[in-house]
mmCIF file of C-alpha atoms in Angstrom:
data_model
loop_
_atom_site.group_PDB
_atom_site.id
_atom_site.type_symbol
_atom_site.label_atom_id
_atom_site.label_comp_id
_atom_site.label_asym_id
_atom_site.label_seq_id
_atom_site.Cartn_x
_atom_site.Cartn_y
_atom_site.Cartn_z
ATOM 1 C CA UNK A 16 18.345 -3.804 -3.414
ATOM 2 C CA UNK A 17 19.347 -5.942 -6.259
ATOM 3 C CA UNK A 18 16.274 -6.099 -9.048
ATOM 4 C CA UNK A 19 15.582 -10.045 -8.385
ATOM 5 C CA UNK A 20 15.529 -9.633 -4.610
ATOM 6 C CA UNK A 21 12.985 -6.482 -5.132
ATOM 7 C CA UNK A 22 10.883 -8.350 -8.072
ATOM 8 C CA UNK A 23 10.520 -11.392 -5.678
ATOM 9 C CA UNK A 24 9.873 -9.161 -2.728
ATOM 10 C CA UNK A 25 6.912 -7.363 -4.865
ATOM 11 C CA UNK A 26 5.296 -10.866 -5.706
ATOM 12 C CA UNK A 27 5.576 -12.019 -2.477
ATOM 13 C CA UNK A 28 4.008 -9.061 -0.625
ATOM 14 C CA UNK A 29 1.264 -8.763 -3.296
ATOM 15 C CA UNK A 30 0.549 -12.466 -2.735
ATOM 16 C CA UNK A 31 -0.124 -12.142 1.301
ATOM 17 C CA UNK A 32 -2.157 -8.608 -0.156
ATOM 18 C CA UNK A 33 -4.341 -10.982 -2.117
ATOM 19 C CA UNK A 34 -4.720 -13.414 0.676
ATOM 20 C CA UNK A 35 -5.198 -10.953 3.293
ATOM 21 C CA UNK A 36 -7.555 -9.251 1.514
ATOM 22 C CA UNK A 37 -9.895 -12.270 0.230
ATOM 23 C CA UNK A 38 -9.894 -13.690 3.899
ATOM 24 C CA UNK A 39 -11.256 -10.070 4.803
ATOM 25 C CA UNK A 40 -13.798 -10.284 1.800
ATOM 26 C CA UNK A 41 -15.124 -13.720 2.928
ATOM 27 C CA UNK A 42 -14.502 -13.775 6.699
ATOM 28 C CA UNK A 43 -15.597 -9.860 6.701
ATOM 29 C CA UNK A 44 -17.058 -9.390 9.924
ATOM 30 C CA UNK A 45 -15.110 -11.678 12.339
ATOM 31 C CA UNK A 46 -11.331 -10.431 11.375
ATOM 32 C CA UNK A 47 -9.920 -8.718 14.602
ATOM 33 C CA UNK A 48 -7.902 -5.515 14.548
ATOM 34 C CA UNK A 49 -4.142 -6.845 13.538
ATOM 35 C CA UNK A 50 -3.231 -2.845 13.817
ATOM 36 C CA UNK A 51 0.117 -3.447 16.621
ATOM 37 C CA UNK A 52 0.114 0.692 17.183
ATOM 38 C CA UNK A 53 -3.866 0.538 17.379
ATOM 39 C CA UNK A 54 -3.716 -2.236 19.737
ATOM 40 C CA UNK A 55 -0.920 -0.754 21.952
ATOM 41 C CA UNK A 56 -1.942 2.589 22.177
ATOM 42 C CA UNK A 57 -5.446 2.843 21.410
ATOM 43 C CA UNK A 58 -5.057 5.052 18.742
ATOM 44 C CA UNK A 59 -5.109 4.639 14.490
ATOM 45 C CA UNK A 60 -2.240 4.565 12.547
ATOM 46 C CA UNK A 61 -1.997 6.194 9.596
ATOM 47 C CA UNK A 62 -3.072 2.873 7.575
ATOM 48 C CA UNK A 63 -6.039 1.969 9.848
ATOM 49 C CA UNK A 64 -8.905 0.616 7.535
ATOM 50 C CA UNK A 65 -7.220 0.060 4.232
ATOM 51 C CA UNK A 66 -8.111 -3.149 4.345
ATOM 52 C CA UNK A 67 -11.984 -2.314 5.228
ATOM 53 C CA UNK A 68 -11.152 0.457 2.162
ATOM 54 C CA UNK A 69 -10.210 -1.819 -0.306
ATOM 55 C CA UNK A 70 -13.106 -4.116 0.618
ATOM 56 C CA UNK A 71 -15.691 -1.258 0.414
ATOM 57 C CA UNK A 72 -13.625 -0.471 -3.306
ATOM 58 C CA UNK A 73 -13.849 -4.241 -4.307
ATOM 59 C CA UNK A 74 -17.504 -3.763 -3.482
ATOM 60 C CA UNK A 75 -17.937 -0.759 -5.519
ATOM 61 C CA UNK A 76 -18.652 1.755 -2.890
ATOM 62 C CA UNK A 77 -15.948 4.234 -4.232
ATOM 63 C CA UNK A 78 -17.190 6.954 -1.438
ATOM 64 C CA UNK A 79 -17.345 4.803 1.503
ATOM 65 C CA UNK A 80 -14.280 3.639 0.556
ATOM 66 C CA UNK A 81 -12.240 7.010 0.297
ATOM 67 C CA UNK A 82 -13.909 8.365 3.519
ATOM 68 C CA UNK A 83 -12.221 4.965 5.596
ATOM 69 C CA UNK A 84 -8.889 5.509 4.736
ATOM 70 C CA UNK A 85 -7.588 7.489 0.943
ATOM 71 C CA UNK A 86 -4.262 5.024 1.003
ATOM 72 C CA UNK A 87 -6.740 1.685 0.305
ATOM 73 C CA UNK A 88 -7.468 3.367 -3.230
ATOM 74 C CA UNK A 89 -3.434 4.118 -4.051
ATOM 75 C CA UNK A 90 -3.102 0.077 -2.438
ATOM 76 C CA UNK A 91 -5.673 -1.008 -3.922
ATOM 77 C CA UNK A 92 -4.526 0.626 -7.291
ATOM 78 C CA UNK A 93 -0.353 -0.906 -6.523
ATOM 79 C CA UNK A 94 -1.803 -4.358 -5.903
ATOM 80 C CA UNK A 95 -3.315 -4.118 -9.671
ATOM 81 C CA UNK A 96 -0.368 -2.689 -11.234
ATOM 82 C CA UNK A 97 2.764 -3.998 -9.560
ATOM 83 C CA UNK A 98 2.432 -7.985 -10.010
ATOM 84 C CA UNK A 99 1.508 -7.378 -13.722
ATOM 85 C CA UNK A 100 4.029 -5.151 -14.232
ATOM 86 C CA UNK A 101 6.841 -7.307 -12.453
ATOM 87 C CA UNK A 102 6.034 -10.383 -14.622
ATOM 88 C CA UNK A 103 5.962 -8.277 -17.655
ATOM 89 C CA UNK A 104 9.197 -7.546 -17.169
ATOM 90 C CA UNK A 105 10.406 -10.905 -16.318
ATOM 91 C CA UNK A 106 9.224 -12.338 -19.387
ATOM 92 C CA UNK A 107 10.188 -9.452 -20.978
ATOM 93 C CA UNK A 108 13.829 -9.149 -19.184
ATOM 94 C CA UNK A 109 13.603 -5.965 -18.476
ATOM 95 C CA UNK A 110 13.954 -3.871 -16.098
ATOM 96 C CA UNK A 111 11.550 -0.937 -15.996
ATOM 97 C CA UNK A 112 9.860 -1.192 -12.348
ATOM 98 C CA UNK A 113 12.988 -1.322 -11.135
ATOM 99 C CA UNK A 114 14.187 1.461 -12.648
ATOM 100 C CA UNK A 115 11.388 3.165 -11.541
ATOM 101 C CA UNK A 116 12.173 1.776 -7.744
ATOM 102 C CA UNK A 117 15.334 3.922 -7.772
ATOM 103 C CA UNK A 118 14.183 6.985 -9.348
ATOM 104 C CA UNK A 119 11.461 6.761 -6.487
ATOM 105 C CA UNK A 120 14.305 5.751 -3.801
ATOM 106 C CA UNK A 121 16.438 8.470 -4.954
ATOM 107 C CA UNK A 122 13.753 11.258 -5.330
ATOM 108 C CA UNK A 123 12.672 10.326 -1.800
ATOM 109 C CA UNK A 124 15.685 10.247 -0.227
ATOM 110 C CA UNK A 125 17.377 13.143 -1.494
ATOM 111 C CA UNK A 126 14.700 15.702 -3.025
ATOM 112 C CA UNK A 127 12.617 17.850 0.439
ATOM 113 C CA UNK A 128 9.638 19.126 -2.496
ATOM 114 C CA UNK A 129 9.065 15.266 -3.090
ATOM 115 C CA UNK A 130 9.921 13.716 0.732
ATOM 116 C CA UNK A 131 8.203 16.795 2.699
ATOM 117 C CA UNK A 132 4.821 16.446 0.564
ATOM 118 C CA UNK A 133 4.775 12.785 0.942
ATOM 119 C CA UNK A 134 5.253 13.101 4.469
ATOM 120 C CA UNK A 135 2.358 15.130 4.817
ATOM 121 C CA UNK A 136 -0.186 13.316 2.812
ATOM 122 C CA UNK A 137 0.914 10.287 5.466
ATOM 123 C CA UNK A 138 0.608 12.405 8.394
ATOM 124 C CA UNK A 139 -2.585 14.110 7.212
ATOM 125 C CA UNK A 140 -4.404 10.905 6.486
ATOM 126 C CA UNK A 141 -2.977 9.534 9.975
ATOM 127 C CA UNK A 142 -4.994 12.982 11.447
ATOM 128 C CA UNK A 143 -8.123 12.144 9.353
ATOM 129 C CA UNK A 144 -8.131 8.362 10.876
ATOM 130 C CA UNK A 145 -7.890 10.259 14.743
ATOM 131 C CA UNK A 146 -10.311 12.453 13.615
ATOM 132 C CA UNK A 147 -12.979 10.290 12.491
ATOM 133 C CA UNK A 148 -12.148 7.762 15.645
ATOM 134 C CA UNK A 149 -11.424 4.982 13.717
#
């Protein structure tokens, strides 16, 4: 992926974030399940709740927040980060995130003692959500 195609991706994506998230803030108890897997076969995916995480995080209940589902913390923390860091570097032209994008692309796809771990965090988080009957 070329870096202006990526940068533009990253705003974009952290734009619906923000949306989708302060609809969930306001409109809090009335947003239905938009979980395809969840909906189909009645089981979590390994995401399930992040957004009810991140709400319960932008509340300040740090706890209740983990306990829903761990990935609305890392989200919540890449929603911060990532649109600040992509302007910085279009103002300052440079190219640091995405530099970081391939080093994360290539350690992924190529390196088993990165890929296997982060495998496992995904599929034990996705047995936590089954486990707690989300």
């Amino acid at each position: 992926m070329k870096k202006n195609h990526l940068y533009i991706f990253l705003i974009s994506l952290s734009l619906v974030g923000y949306a989708w998230l302060g609809w969930n803030v306001v409109e809090e108890s009335t947003t239905p399940t938009t979980c395809m897997f969840k909906t189909i076969t009645h089981l979590p995916c390994p995401s399930c709740g992040t957004t009810r995480a991140i709400v319960l995080l932008v509340n300040g209940n740090v706890e209740a927040s983990l306990l829903v589902n761990p990935l609305g913390l890392f989200l919540a923390f890449a929603l911060m980060i990532v649109p600040s860091w992509t302007v910085m570097d279009m103002i300052r032209r440079s190219d640091s995130l995405f530099r970081l994008y391939v080093t994360a692309e290539r350690l992924l796809g190529n390196n088993k003692w990165v890929s296997v771990p982060a495998i496992a965090a995904v599929l034990l988080n996705w047995f936590w959500n089954i486990a707690k009957g989300l």
